[in-house]
Structures are given as C-alpha cells and as structure tokens.
Tab-separated table of C-alpha atoms and ligand atoms in Angstrom:
chain	number	residue	atom	x	y	z
A	3	MET	CA	44.893	157.959	116.542
A	4	ASP	CA	41.610	159.160	117.794
A	5	LYS	CA	41.319	159.092	121.800
A	6	PHE	CA	38.582	158.272	123.855
A	7	TYR	CA	38.473	158.513	127.301
A	8	VAL	CA	35.317	158.077	128.947
A	9	THR	CA	34.287	158.064	132.853
A	10	THR	CA	31.257	157.104	135.248
A	11	PRO	CA	30.353	159.350	138.175
A	12	ILE	CA	32.034	158.012	140.917
A	13	TYR	CA	30.514	155.393	143.546
A	14	TYR	CA	30.099	156.335	146.940
A	15	VAL	CA	30.554	153.358	149.290
A	16	ASN	CA	27.917	153.157	151.363
A	17	ASP	CA	25.875	150.611	149.945
A	18	VAL	CA	26.945	147.635	147.674
A	19	PRO	CA	25.657	148.260	143.489
A	20	HIS	CA	22.426	148.016	142.077
A	21	ILE	CA	21.242	147.795	138.837
A	22	GLY	CA	21.097	151.595	138.462
A	23	HIS	CA	24.579	151.610	138.829
A	24	ALA	CA	24.676	148.837	136.792
A	25	TYR	CA	22.971	150.647	133.885
A	26	THR	CA	25.710	153.352	133.786
A	27	THR	CA	28.793	151.463	133.832
A	28	ILE	CA	27.752	148.710	131.197
A	29	ALA	CA	26.471	151.656	129.638
A	30	ALA	CA	30.466	153.484	129.803
A	31	ASP	CA	31.518	149.904	128.832
A	32	ALA	CA	29.537	149.746	125.491
A	33	LEU	CA	31.151	152.755	124.115
A	34	ALA	CA	34.839	152.049	125.268
A	35	ARG	CA	34.863	148.597	123.093
A	36	TYR	CA	33.476	150.106	120.776
A	37	HIS	CA	36.104	152.702	120.395
A	38	ARG	CA	38.946	149.798	120.901
A	39	ASN	CA	37.310	148.311	118.363
A	40	ARG	CA	37.699	150.703	115.999
A	41	GLY	CA	41.271	150.790	116.887
A	42	ALA	CA	41.146	154.725	119.440
A	43	LYS	CA	43.108	154.783	122.091
A	44	VAL	CA	40.919	154.662	125.090
A	45	LEU	CA	41.090	155.206	128.551
A	46	PHE	CA	37.997	153.875	130.069
A	47	ALA	CA	37.471	154.196	133.794
A	48	THR	CA	35.301	154.504	136.493
A	49	GLY	CA	36.052	155.160	140.582
A	50	VAL	CA	34.631	155.008	143.962
A	51	ASP	CA	33.511	158.368	146.397
A	52	GLU	CA	35.345	157.774	149.506
A	53	ASN	CA	35.191	160.769	151.351
A	54	SER	CA	31.979	161.482	152.163
A	55	GLN	CA	29.896	161.574	155.227
A	56	LYS	CA	27.722	157.884	154.070
A	57	THR	CA	30.858	156.067	154.764
A	58	VAL	CA	31.648	157.482	157.968
A	59	ILE	CA	28.188	156.298	158.060
A	60	ALA	CA	28.251	153.297	157.360
A	61	ALA	CA	31.314	152.311	158.425
A	62	ALA	CA	29.993	153.331	161.762
A	63	ALA	CA	27.006	150.720	160.971
A	64	ALA	CA	28.370	147.785	160.027
A	65	LYS	CA	30.997	148.529	163.437
A	66	THR	CA	34.446	148.988	162.097
A	67	GLN	CA	36.631	151.696	160.680
A	68	PRO	CA	35.444	154.145	157.877
A	69	ALA	CA	38.426	153.501	155.882
A	70	ARG	CA	38.691	149.780	155.926
A	71	TYR	CA	35.091	149.975	155.271
A	72	ALA	CA	36.280	151.903	151.860
A	73	THR	CA	38.487	149.371	151.219
A	74	ALA	CA	36.276	146.498	151.746
A	75	MET	CA	34.136	148.311	149.944
A	76	ALA	CA	36.148	149.131	146.539
A	77	ALA	CA	37.012	145.771	146.633
A	78	THR	CA	33.006	144.890	146.451
A	79	TRP	CA	32.120	147.210	143.277
A	80	GLN	CA	35.258	146.501	141.580
A	81	LYS	CA	34.302	142.983	141.833
A	82	THR	CA	31.237	143.523	140.491
A	83	TRP	CA	32.313	145.042	137.996
A	84	ASP	CA	34.722	142.528	136.905
A	85	SER	CA	31.988	139.662	137.014
A	86	LEU	CA	29.762	142.316	134.529
A	87	ASP	CA	32.453	141.982	131.504
A	88	ILE	CA	33.348	145.434	132.634
A	89	LYS	CA	36.588	146.585	131.056
A	90	TYR	CA	37.772	149.170	132.921
A	91	ASP	CA	41.137	150.940	132.064
A	92	ASP	CA	41.363	152.546	135.510
A	93	PHE	CA	39.666	152.174	138.365
A	94	ILE	CA	40.270	155.388	140.964
A	95	ARG	CA	39.818	156.063	144.548
A	96	THR	CA	39.601	159.111	146.156
A	97	THR	CA	40.970	158.412	149.305
A	98	SER	CA	44.395	157.649	146.782
A	99	LYS	CA	47.529	159.608	147.170
A	100	ARG	CA	47.733	159.839	143.488
A	101	HIS	CA	44.109	161.313	143.596
A	102	LYS	CA	45.044	163.614	147.029
A	103	GLU	CA	48.467	165.038	144.648
A	104	ALA	CA	46.253	165.808	142.258
A	105	VAL	CA	43.084	167.669	145.028
A	106	ALA	CA	46.032	169.976	146.003
A	107	ALA	CA	47.381	170.827	142.528
A	108	PHE	CA	44.044	171.657	141.026
A	109	PHE	CA	43.316	173.650	144.707
A	110	ALA	CA	46.385	175.387	144.129
A	111	LYS	CA	45.556	176.513	140.395
A	112	ILE	CA	41.844	178.479	141.169
A	113	LYS	CA	42.421	179.800	145.218
A	114	LYS	CA	43.651	182.502	143.854
A	115	ALA	CA	41.306	184.105	141.998
A	116	ASP	CA	38.114	182.360	142.824
A	117	VAL	CA	38.461	181.037	146.526
A	118	TYR	CA	37.738	183.203	150.077
A	119	LYS	CA	36.147	182.420	153.475
A	120	GLY	CA	32.557	183.012	154.491
A	121	THR	CA	29.908	181.940	156.965
A	122	TYR	CA	27.398	179.855	155.083
A	123	GLU	CA	23.987	178.453	157.232
A	124	GLY	CA	21.801	175.931	155.584
A	125	LEU	CA	20.073	173.183	155.364
A	126	TYR	CA	22.404	170.375	154.268
A	127	CYS	CA	21.322	166.888	153.414
A	128	VAL	CA	23.811	163.643	153.459
A	129	GLY	CA	22.266	162.136	151.236
A	130	HIS	CA	22.991	164.270	148.574
A	131	GLU	CA	25.847	165.627	150.084
A	132	ALA	CA	24.267	169.005	149.012
A	133	PHE	CA	22.643	171.542	150.619
A	134	LEU	CA	19.052	171.731	150.145
A	135	LYS	CA	16.861	174.757	149.738
A	136	PRO	CA	13.544	175.315	151.998
A	137	ASP	CA	11.346	175.709	148.738
A	138	GLU	CA	12.951	171.911	147.622
A	139	LEU	CA	11.568	170.691	150.694
A	140	VAL	CA	8.859	168.365	151.124
A	141	ASP	CA	7.145	168.414	154.991
A	142	GLY	CA	10.975	169.575	156.254
A	143	LYS	CA	12.475	166.082	154.708
A	144	CYS	CA	14.788	166.004	151.227
A	145	PRO	CA	11.860	163.994	149.088
A	146	ASP	CA	15.048	161.935	147.441
A	147	HIS	CA	16.189	160.197	150.476
A	148	GLY	CA	13.307	160.959	153.848
A	149	THR	CA	15.659	162.767	155.680
A	150	VAL	CA	15.282	165.845	157.357
A	151	PRO	CA	18.113	167.638	156.507
A	152	GLN	CA	20.723	169.135	159.212
A	153	LYS	CA	21.004	172.504	160.391
A	154	VAL	CA	24.555	173.587	159.622
A	155	LYS	CA	25.982	177.212	159.904
A	156	GLU	CA	29.465	177.294	160.210
A	157	GLU	CA	32.671	178.992	158.369
A	158	ASN	CA	33.854	177.552	155.162
A	159	TYR	CA	35.900	178.619	151.882
A	160	PHE	CA	33.561	179.429	149.460
A	161	PHE	CA	34.372	178.949	145.416
A	162	LYS	CA	32.579	181.974	142.955
A	163	LEU	CA	30.285	180.817	141.109
A	164	SER	CA	29.402	183.875	140.570
A	165	ASN	CA	31.794	184.697	137.920
A	166	TYR	CA	31.357	181.891	135.808
A	167	GLN	CA	27.343	182.582	135.020
A	168	LYS	CA	28.086	184.307	132.000
A	169	PRO	CA	31.177	182.336	130.544
A	170	LEU	CA	29.060	179.450	131.661
A	171	LEU	CA	25.825	180.467	129.554
A	172	GLU	CA	28.579	181.491	126.683
A	173	TYR	CA	30.318	177.721	126.564
A	174	ILE	CA	27.017	176.407	126.714
A	175	LYS	CA	25.537	177.585	123.617
A	176	ALA	CA	28.891	177.937	121.365
A	177	HIS	CA	29.080	174.641	122.053
A	178	PRO	CA	26.087	172.722	121.431
A	179	GLU	CA	27.568	168.736	122.059
A	180	PHE	CA	28.730	169.902	125.427
A	181	ILE	CA	25.483	168.812	127.254
A	182	GLN	CA	23.051	165.399	126.117
A	183	PRO	CA	20.416	165.150	125.796
A	184	GLU	CA	19.498	168.222	124.622
A	185	HIS	CA	16.143	168.620	127.089
A	186	ARG	CA	18.916	168.629	129.828
A	187	ARG	CA	20.711	171.159	128.002
A	188	ASN	CA	18.080	173.580	128.660
A	189	GLU	CA	17.243	172.928	132.023
A	190	ILE	CA	20.860	173.655	132.854
A	191	VAL	CA	20.244	176.841	130.703
A	192	ALA	CA	17.405	177.832	133.238
A	193	PHE	CA	18.885	176.716	136.248
A	194	ILE	CA	22.432	178.759	135.364
A	195	GLN	CA	20.321	182.179	134.020
A	196	GLY	CA	18.289	181.904	137.772
A	197	GLY	CA	21.545	183.066	139.375
A	198	VAL	CA	23.990	180.957	140.582
A	199	GLU	CA	25.128	181.453	143.795
A	200	ASP	CA	28.645	180.905	145.228
A	201	PHE	CA	28.751	177.412	146.838
A	202	SER	CA	30.767	176.379	150.059
A	203	ILE	CA	33.797	173.464	149.149
A	204	SER	CA	34.641	172.680	152.381
A	205	ARG	CA	33.338	171.288	155.794
A	206	GLN	CA	34.476	172.406	159.512
A	207	LYS	CA	36.388	169.322	160.715
A	208	THR	CA	34.782	165.892	159.737
A	209	GLY	CA	37.513	163.583	160.379
A	210	TRP	CA	36.868	161.919	157.661
A	211	GLY	CA	38.061	163.622	154.134
A	212	ILE	CA	40.951	165.549	152.084
A	213	PRO	CA	42.044	167.695	155.032
A	214	TYR	CA	41.945	171.514	153.848
A	215	PRO	CA	45.290	172.859	152.268
A	216	ASP	CA	45.661	175.881	154.134
A	217	ASP	CA	43.915	175.274	156.851
A	218	PRO	CA	43.483	172.143	158.917
A	219	LYS	CA	40.726	172.810	160.730
A	220	GLN	CA	38.735	171.978	157.450
A	221	VAL	CA	38.423	169.196	154.942
A	222	LEU	CA	38.104	169.811	151.015
A	223	TYR	CA	33.703	169.577	150.817
A	224	VAL	CA	33.426	166.124	149.009
A	225	TRP	CA	31.784	167.423	145.892
A	226	PHE	CA	34.924	169.281	145.329
A	227	ASP	CA	36.923	166.618	145.659
A	228	ALA	CA	35.317	163.633	143.481
A	229	LEU	CA	34.561	165.854	140.355
A	230	ILE	CA	38.546	166.319	140.600
A	231	ASN	CA	39.162	162.619	139.994
A	232	TYR	CA	38.489	162.611	135.913
A	233	LEU	CA	41.143	164.702	136.244
A	234	THR	CA	43.300	162.344	138.396
A	235	VAL	CA	42.448	160.063	136.201
A	236	ALA	CA	44.031	161.499	133.330
A	237	GLY	CA	47.290	161.624	135.078
A	238	PHE	CA	46.682	165.296	135.961
A	239	PRO	CA	49.219	167.410	137.820
A	240	ASN	CA	51.881	165.060	135.680
A	241	GLU	CA	52.791	166.686	131.876
A	242	ASN	CA	52.020	163.914	130.282
A	243	TYR	CA	48.161	164.324	131.038
A	244	THR	CA	47.276	166.390	128.493
A	245	GLN	CA	47.420	163.208	126.279
A	246	TRP	CA	44.161	161.867	128.122
A	247	TRP	CA	42.137	165.137	129.356
A	248	PRO	CA	40.074	166.629	128.045
A	249	ALA	CA	37.716	163.862	128.295
A	250	GLU	CA	35.474	163.001	125.300
A	251	LEU	CA	32.554	161.639	127.739
A	252	HIS	CA	31.252	162.096	131.129
A	253	LEU	CA	27.908	159.783	131.654
A	254	MET	CA	25.838	159.786	134.531
A	255	ALA	CA	22.250	160.393	135.060
A	256	LYS	CA	20.066	162.873	135.562
A	257	ASP	CA	20.552	163.243	139.160
A	258	ILE	CA	24.374	164.493	139.114
A	259	ILE	CA	24.328	167.280	136.294
A	260	ARG	CA	24.085	170.337	138.270
A	261	PHE	CA	27.642	169.357	139.820
A	262	HIS	CA	28.960	167.698	136.578
A	263	CYS	CA	27.448	171.019	134.043
A	264	VAL	CA	27.448	174.407	136.281
A	265	TYR	CA	30.078	173.587	138.759
A	266	TRP	CA	32.889	170.835	137.658
A	267	PRO	CA	32.837	173.601	133.946
A	268	ALA	CA	33.431	176.358	136.273
A	269	MET	CA	36.007	175.057	138.636
A	270	LEU	CA	37.949	174.276	135.471
A	271	MET	CA	37.745	176.988	133.844
A	272	SER	CA	39.036	179.187	136.813
A	273	ALA	CA	41.747	176.533	136.822
A	274	GLY	CA	42.487	177.634	132.786
A	275	LEU	CA	41.768	173.519	131.839
A	276	PRO	CA	40.296	172.694	129.344
A	277	LEU	CA	35.935	170.697	129.805
A	278	PRO	CA	35.345	168.051	128.418
A	279	LYS	CA	34.037	167.469	125.165
A	280	ALA	CA	30.958	166.288	126.157
A	281	ILE	CA	28.327	165.206	129.138
A	282	PHE	CA	25.770	163.377	128.468
A	283	ALA	CA	23.109	162.468	131.064
A	284	HIS	CA	20.914	158.994	130.863
A	285	GLY	CA	17.483	158.871	132.337
A	286	PHE	CA	16.484	156.953	135.692
A	287	PHE	CA	14.649	153.258	136.247
A	288	THR	CA	12.316	152.827	138.294
A	289	ILE	CA	11.840	148.550	138.781
A	290	ASP	CA	8.771	147.269	137.869
A	291	GLY	CA	7.421	150.539	137.929
A	292	GLN	CA	8.819	151.258	141.364
A	293	LYS	CA	11.483	153.889	142.075
A	294	ILE	CA	14.416	151.817	143.281
A	295	SER	CA	14.595	152.329	147.225
A	296	LYS	CA	16.255	150.450	150.023
A	297	THR	CA	13.006	151.065	151.962
A	298	LEU	CA	11.270	149.848	149.766
A	299	GLY	CA	14.033	146.696	149.033
A	300	ASN	CA	13.739	146.447	144.778
A	301	THR	CA	17.135	147.231	144.688
A	302	ILE	CA	18.445	144.798	142.442
A	303	ASN	CA	21.639	143.361	142.940
A	304	PRO	CA	23.123	143.124	139.059
A	305	LEU	CA	25.103	139.275	139.572
A	306	GLU	CA	22.045	138.036	140.876
A	307	ILE	CA	20.159	138.742	137.650
A	308	SER	CA	23.509	137.645	135.174
A	309	LYS	CA	23.440	134.901	137.152
A	310	GLN	CA	19.864	133.580	136.207
A	311	TYR	CA	19.782	135.166	132.288
A	312	GLY	CA	23.123	135.568	131.851
A	313	ILE	CA	26.372	137.976	131.991
A	314	ASP	CA	25.419	139.462	127.752
A	315	ALA	CA	21.501	139.199	128.356
A	316	LEU	CA	21.118	141.268	131.556
A	317	ARG	CA	23.801	143.901	129.068
A	318	TYR	CA	21.630	143.622	126.571
A	319	TYR	CA	18.222	144.164	128.203
A	320	LEU	CA	19.449	147.197	130.164
A	321	LEU	CA	20.896	149.218	126.876
A	322	ARG	CA	17.844	147.605	124.672
A	323	GLU	CA	15.068	148.534	126.493
A	324	ILE	CA	15.505	152.111	127.272
A	325	PRO	CA	15.491	154.663	124.864
A	326	PHE	CA	19.885	156.002	125.829
A	327	GLY	CA	18.707	159.419	127.257
A	328	SER	CA	14.862	159.300	128.601
A	329	ASP	CA	13.448	157.083	132.290
A	330	GLY	CA	12.979	153.782	131.422
A	331	ASP	CA	11.431	150.809	134.029
A	332	PHE	CA	13.025	147.280	134.717
A	333	ASN	CA	10.145	144.841	133.816
A	334	HIS	CA	10.839	141.303	134.792
A	335	ALA	CA	7.746	140.035	132.909
A	336	ARG	CA	9.473	142.264	129.722
A	337	PHE	CA	13.473	141.028	130.303
A	338	GLU	CA	11.154	137.791	129.422
A	339	SER	CA	10.009	138.260	126.825
A	340	VAL	CA	13.177	140.168	125.015
A	341	TYR	CA	15.074	137.287	126.226
A	342	GLU	CA	13.066	134.606	124.255
A	343	SER	CA	11.742	136.591	121.951
A	344	GLU	CA	15.150	138.365	121.166
A	345	LEU	CA	18.093	136.451	122.351
A	346	ALA	CA	17.133	133.070	122.341
A	347	ASN	CA	14.596	132.759	118.384
A	348	ASP	CA	15.547	135.417	116.878
A	349	LEU	CA	19.265	135.906	116.909
A	350	GLY	CA	20.199	132.465	118.756
A	351	ASN	CA	18.395	130.508	116.677
A	352	LEU	CA	19.660	132.333	113.532
A	353	VAL	CA	23.715	131.545	114.411
A	354	GLN	CA	22.309	128.550	115.220
A	355	ARG	CA	20.968	127.514	112.082
A	356	VAL	CA	23.005	129.023	109.654
A	357	ALA	CA	25.738	127.097	111.332
A	358	SER	CA	24.560	124.042	111.280
A	359	MET	CA	23.485	124.297	107.318
A	360	VAL	CA	26.527	125.470	106.834
A	361	GLY	CA	28.209	122.583	108.145
A	362	GLY	CA	25.817	119.971	106.430
A	363	TYR	CA	25.470	122.009	102.839
A	364	MET	CA	29.088	122.968	102.585
A	365	LYS	CA	30.790	120.331	104.983
A	366	GLY	CA	31.589	123.398	106.880
A	367	ASN	CA	33.094	125.546	104.572
A	368	VAL	CA	31.344	128.907	102.486
A	369	GLY	CA	34.644	129.737	100.718
A	370	GLN	CA	35.513	133.328	100.876
A	371	VAL	CA	33.654	135.399	103.086
A	372	PRO	CA	34.128	138.960	101.728
A	373	PRO	CA	35.287	141.443	104.388
A	374	PHE	CA	33.547	144.513	105.027
A	375	ALA	CA	34.964	148.161	106.236
A	376	HIS	CA	32.275	150.198	106.465
A	377	ASP	CA	32.337	152.566	109.537
A	378	ASP	CA	29.353	154.611	108.506
A	379	GLY	CA	25.654	153.777	108.421
A	380	PRO	CA	23.329	154.368	111.207
A	381	PHE	CA	24.653	152.104	113.393
A	382	HIS	CA	28.077	153.825	113.550
A	383	GLN	CA	26.094	157.287	113.729
A	384	ALA	CA	24.307	155.922	116.862
A	385	MET	CA	27.384	154.642	118.597
A	386	GLY	CA	28.943	158.542	117.605
A	387	GLN	CA	25.242	160.008	119.556
A	388	PHE	CA	25.693	157.896	122.436
A	389	ARG	CA	22.721	156.202	121.356
A	390	LEU	CA	22.767	152.296	122.145
A	391	ASP	CA	19.311	151.951	122.557
A	392	LYS	CA	19.661	153.147	118.489
A	393	ALA	CA	22.216	151.220	117.730
A	394	LEU	CA	20.817	148.042	118.830
A	395	GLY	CA	18.305	148.698	117.206
A	396	GLU	CA	20.484	148.257	113.984
A	397	ILE	CA	21.721	144.967	115.333
A	398	ARG	CA	17.903	143.968	115.680
A	399	ASP	CA	17.427	144.557	112.144
A	400	VAL	CA	19.954	143.176	110.614
A	401	ILE	CA	19.257	139.551	112.411
A	402	ARG	CA	15.650	139.973	111.241
A	403	GLY	CA	16.779	140.564	107.903
A	404	LEU	CA	18.827	138.166	107.891
A	405	ASN	CA	15.880	135.906	109.320
A	406	GLN	CA	14.153	136.786	106.721
A	407	TYR	CA	16.679	136.772	103.550
A	408	ILE	CA	17.028	132.370	105.011
A	409	ASP	CA	13.044	132.213	105.104
A	410	GLU	CA	12.811	133.293	101.323
A	411	GLU	CA	16.059	131.919	99.483
A	412	LYS	CA	15.685	128.501	101.618
A	413	PRO	CA	18.916	126.957	101.400
A	414	TRP	CA	17.247	123.468	101.952
A	415	GLN	CA	15.814	123.110	98.800
A	416	LEU	CA	19.043	125.091	97.288
A	417	VAL	CA	20.548	122.463	97.866
A	418	LYS	CA	18.620	120.070	96.141
A	419	THR	CA	18.387	122.716	92.953
A	420	ASP	CA	20.656	125.319	92.761
A	421	PRO	CA	24.267	124.820	94.772
A	422	ALA	CA	25.566	127.823	93.175
A	423	GLN	CA	22.461	129.864	94.670
A	424	LEU	CA	23.658	128.089	97.707
A	425	GLN	CA	26.787	129.143	97.830
A	426	VAL	CA	25.976	132.685	98.102
A	427	VAL	CA	23.225	132.871	100.402
A	428	LEU	CA	25.072	130.718	102.953
A	429	THR	CA	28.370	133.254	101.900
A	430	HIS	CA	26.305	136.216	102.857
A	431	ALA	CA	24.839	134.707	105.635
A	432	VAL	CA	27.750	133.945	106.781
A	433	SER	CA	29.613	137.753	106.542
A	434	ASP	CA	26.397	139.372	108.074
A	435	LEU	CA	26.832	137.037	111.160
A	436	VAL	CA	31.216	138.226	110.981
A	437	GLN	CA	30.025	141.894	111.042
A	438	LEU	CA	27.107	140.958	113.636
A	439	ALA	CA	29.649	140.337	115.911
A	440	ASP	CA	31.538	143.171	115.353
A	441	TRP	CA	28.596	145.336	115.993
A	442	ILE	CA	27.478	142.499	119.283
A	443	GLU	CA	31.088	142.462	121.018
A	444	PRO	CA	30.561	146.501	122.613
A	445	PHE	CA	27.008	145.124	124.041
A	446	MET	CA	27.894	141.244	124.770
A	447	PRO	CA	31.254	140.194	124.718
A	448	GLN	CA	30.720	136.623	125.594
A	449	THR	CA	28.484	136.334	122.475
A	450	ALA	CA	30.285	137.785	119.973
A	451	GLU	CA	33.309	135.814	120.878
A	452	LYS	CA	31.098	132.910	120.824
A	453	MET	CA	29.779	133.856	116.594
A	454	MET	CA	33.844	134.351	115.617
A	455	LYS	CA	34.621	131.384	117.152
A	456	ILE	CA	31.550	129.376	114.572
A	457	PHE	CA	32.155	131.881	111.750
A	458	GLU	CA	35.790	133.407	112.188
A	459	GLY	CA	37.781	130.128	110.400
A	460	PRO	CA	38.457	128.070	107.187
A	461	GLU	CA	35.546	125.909	108.684
A	462	ILE	CA	32.538	126.492	110.655
A	463	ASN	CA	32.792	125.835	115.052
A	464	LEU	CA	29.726	123.902	115.537
A	465	ARG	CA	31.080	122.827	118.900
A	466	VAL	CA	30.362	126.349	120.543
A	467	GLY	CA	26.933	125.415	121.446
A	468	MET	CA	23.599	127.148	122.468
A	469	LEU	CA	24.134	131.039	122.188
A	470	PHE	CA	21.308	131.786	124.652
A	471	PRO	CA	19.692	128.577	126.171
A	472	LYS	CA	15.630	128.379	126.348
A	473	LYS	CA	14.548	129.279	130.079
A	474	GLU	CA	11.124	128.410	130.413
A	475	GLN	CA	11.644	126.114	133.023
A	476	GLN	CA	14.147	128.792	134.884
A	477	PHE	CA	12.489	131.496	134.990
A	478	LYS	CA	11.233	131.632	138.633
A	479	LYS	CA	10.147	135.681	139.555
A	480	LYS	CA	10.976	134.607	143.247
A	481	GLU	CA	14.427	134.579	142.665
A	482	PHE	CA	15.099	137.928	141.942
M	8	MSP	N1	29.507	159.835	144.774
M	8	MSP	C1	28.167	160.840	143.347
M	8	MSP	C2	29.060	160.897	141.901
M	8	MSP	C3	30.285	161.524	142.416
M	8	MSP	S1	30.447	161.545	140.158
M	8	MSP	C4	32.277	162.815	140.400
M	8	MSP	C5	26.815	160.176	143.193
M	8	MSP	N2	27.472	158.473	143.811
M	8	MSP	S2	25.657	158.083	143.695
M	8	MSP	O1	26.498	156.376	144.177
M	8	MSP	O2	24.746	158.057	144.074
M	8	MSP	O3	25.894	157.064	141.634
M	8	MSP	C6	24.442	158.297	141.127
M	8	MSP	C7	24.381	157.694	139.680
M	8	MSP	O4	24.791	155.394	139.700
M	8	MSP	C8	23.563	158.388	138.994
M	8	MSP	O5	24.181	159.398	138.024
M	8	MSP	C9	23.895	157.644	137.543
M	8	MSP	O6	25.048	157.098	137.133
M	8	MSP	C10	23.894	155.642	138.916
M	8	MSP	N3	22.987	155.318	139.111
M	8	MSP	C11	21.606	155.242	140.326
M	8	MSP	N4	20.799	155.416	140.404
M	8	MSP	C12	20.033	154.480	139.338
M	8	MSP	C13	18.683	154.450	139.223
M	8	MSP	N5	17.184	154.271	139.169
M	8	MSP	N6	18.564	154.891	137.907
M	8	MSP	C14	19.707	154.773	136.575
M	8	MSP	N7	20.387	155.761	137.134
M	8	MSP	C15	20.991	155.424	138.181
M	8	MSP	O7	26.437	160.584	142.842
C-alpha cells in the first residue's frame, strides 16, 4: 500500500492563526484527504514551534509564563484547525518529551562529524529567528519585521554546513522533484552555489528552549530543533520511524525554504538519514492588495470568514484563487463573486436541479449508476503534482460541462417525448455528480458529504437542503 506523509510548517505560538497559515494547512489537508481517499496510508502532521524567543516575549506581554502561554496557544491553533475541518493525524508540540528525545537522538548522530565550538558575531532578528547579513537590512532594520536586529556576539556550537555544499548541489541536480516549483529550485541552487556558511545551532542560555545536550549553559537554536519535528512525528528514534520517514512532502510558503531546502537536507545527510521526497513552496498572499501585517491591522482570522461564508467556501476560494506556487491576493469582492457564480450557481444549482428532476420525473430513482474508477486523467495528474488550483479547474470543467449537457438535453422536454433518453441523461448526470463528490471531498468535505447523501442511495434524498445558500443580503464587507 502506498504511504503519504505530508507536513505543514510548525507555526510560532506568539500569535493566533491568520489566513496565510490557514492556506498552507488547508492545502496539506486537501492533499492528505486525496491520498486517504485513494487508499494510501496517510500521516498528515501539523503543530507548533514553541521554543522561540517570540514565545518568551509574547508570554511576558500577556503577563504569564512561557510554558503556560504556549500550552494555551497550542490549544488555540489546534481548535482553529478543528474548526476548519482539518483532519490532521498528529499535532506536534516542540516542548513535548517525545520531541526532546528525538532531538537528542538526532544530535548524537551528527555531533562527531559536523559540530564544533566557535564564536559568532552577527545581527540577530528575533522575528525571523535568524541572523541577517548587513546588506539585507533597510535603514538598519529588518525589512520584513521593521525591527532593529540585536547585535550578538557569543560562543556557540556550529554545524558544518560548508561540508554539504557539493552533496546538496549534486542531490538537487539528481532529484529534480526535490524542490518545487522549479523557480524555487533555481533560487536555492543559486544560493548554494554562492557559498554556504556554517551555522550556529545553539544560543547562550536564555531560560527557554531545549538545553544543549553537552553544555548546560546553552540551548539549541530554535530552527535546529524545529526542523527535527518532522522526524519526531515519524516516531524517530524508535525503529519503526522508517514506516513513515522519509516524508513524501514538506509544504510551506517561500519564506522558509532556505531552512527546509538547505539546512534540513544537510542535517539529514550528516545524520545519515534519507531526505524528504519533495519540498513544495507556495507563494505568499496579500489581502486586498496589501501585505498581511499586524501593524496594518489587516490580518484575517480564518474562523471569522468561515462563520460568514461557510468552511467549504473558504477552503475552496483559497485553493482555487491562487496558482499553487505563485503569490496571490485574497480579495473580498472576488470571494463574493466566486461564491455566487461558482459555488451557489454552478455547483449548488446543478445539484439541486438534478436532484429535483430525478425526484420529480423518476420518483427518486435513476436505476443503476455506472461505476467509475479512473485514477488517471488531468485531475489526478494535477493532484499528483500538488497543483490544487489546476485540480479545481478540472472540477469546474466537469460542473460546467454537466450544466451544459443538461441545458442541451432538456430533460423537462424529454419527460414528455423520450423517457428512455431521459433515463440516460439523468443516469449520466447522477454518475458524474457521484464522481464529482469524490473529487470535491479533499477541498470541500462537507459539500461532498451532502452530495453523497443526496445521490448515493437507491433513491435520491431530497432532504439535504441547499449546498450554498445565496448570500446577497448577508455580505457586509466591514464584518471581516
Ligand atoms: N516556526 C517556523 C516554521 C518552522 S517549520 C520547521 C515559522 N512559523 S510561522 O508561524 O511564521 O509560519 C510560516 C508559514 O506560515 C509560512 O511558511 C506559510 O506556510 C504560512 N504563511 C504565513 N503567512 C503567509 C502568507 N501571507 N501567505 C501564505 N502563507 C503564509 O516560520
């Protein structure tokens, strides 16, 4: 049986989830559901990255202890995903015992060959949890966080990333599917070719974080421990971790690909472990044309939107709107028009009209519906290439095609003139809708369930109600 181990980044707990985090997590959920539906053994993991200085700062602002704060926030993240029908198999917290054990075991594997003590001097941005180069600053500030980085000079332990420049380039060249999409691979290759420096994997003790195994005065660098979460979830270092590792896919946005496509593979090579099969970076999106930012006050809580439009509509809009892999915009007006035209009209009406015709013309029974079992074709190809937007395009084509077929065949006339053809047309329509429900499930699980309820039984079930109620009176932009 195939397996599919897919991960999201583990998110920082200094804030509540916004629509950008929801985007990655919903995409991972759609892929996980797709593979589950095809019978694969799936492990879909998400979680939180707690050992960051951001946790300490946010806890202080909330006048509480970091551990307590992190626990409360972890619950908030988990609850958000539950409320968006995210069917994760594991939710990892990096303060957990299992994670600390995995980190210790991993560290033991790399320390002899690739870890040494040295002094680091640099400009540290807590927002990134990374050192910045002077030429990356704008007016002395981090361009992403607008903050002045801390000048840090301390004795640290280093990982010999420089040992892996050549092996990384060779690996990427030999495995074109390793970093996707292609423009990200090119970006990473250019970065590595430019020369990679050893990086510090510890910080002088800050009172928060995973203690450095051999030196009680240091803690492990948060990215070092965070990346290892993907192994923790697989069960590392227990023997059976190989039933999941290597992961089929690490999903994330483009902001953190250096950590995932350079540091992480080098760490794995050092530990003698196989690399993940694919790393896919999607784009970043803006809201109504603006960067998502706390200071601009335009962050959107996905729960607010799902309350107004429904969970499925939110999931659909996010994944259909942006070519998976490119940047895009979350636009309120667009969302409303997509909801009305593609969901309420094209899909909702289609289901309604087929169901009521089968109910009215055929006493609820179309007879034998031909089975379908095609696992090839452009829809499956798109899913295999993680192109969720394209897969949704295929779904839209089927919906449009079926609407057109019904318009042309006119079952309301056939009922009077040609009952045999009526039977053919409606059987065909129901068969397509059952297949469509299967395709739709990863994206809109509640809608798919309703469609199955309507069409699956020997008799059409007309009591399910509207899939997408028209919203014209309810849309009030200000409420977002
Ligand atoms: N904790 C690290 C990840 C460690 S993984 C071993 C981190 N956390 S984060 O909370 O900042 O999440 C970053 C991720 O959130 C991005 O890679 C992306 O998946 C998602 N996004 C955050 N803002 C986003 C947008 N504006 N647009 C798209 N995705 C966004 O980095």
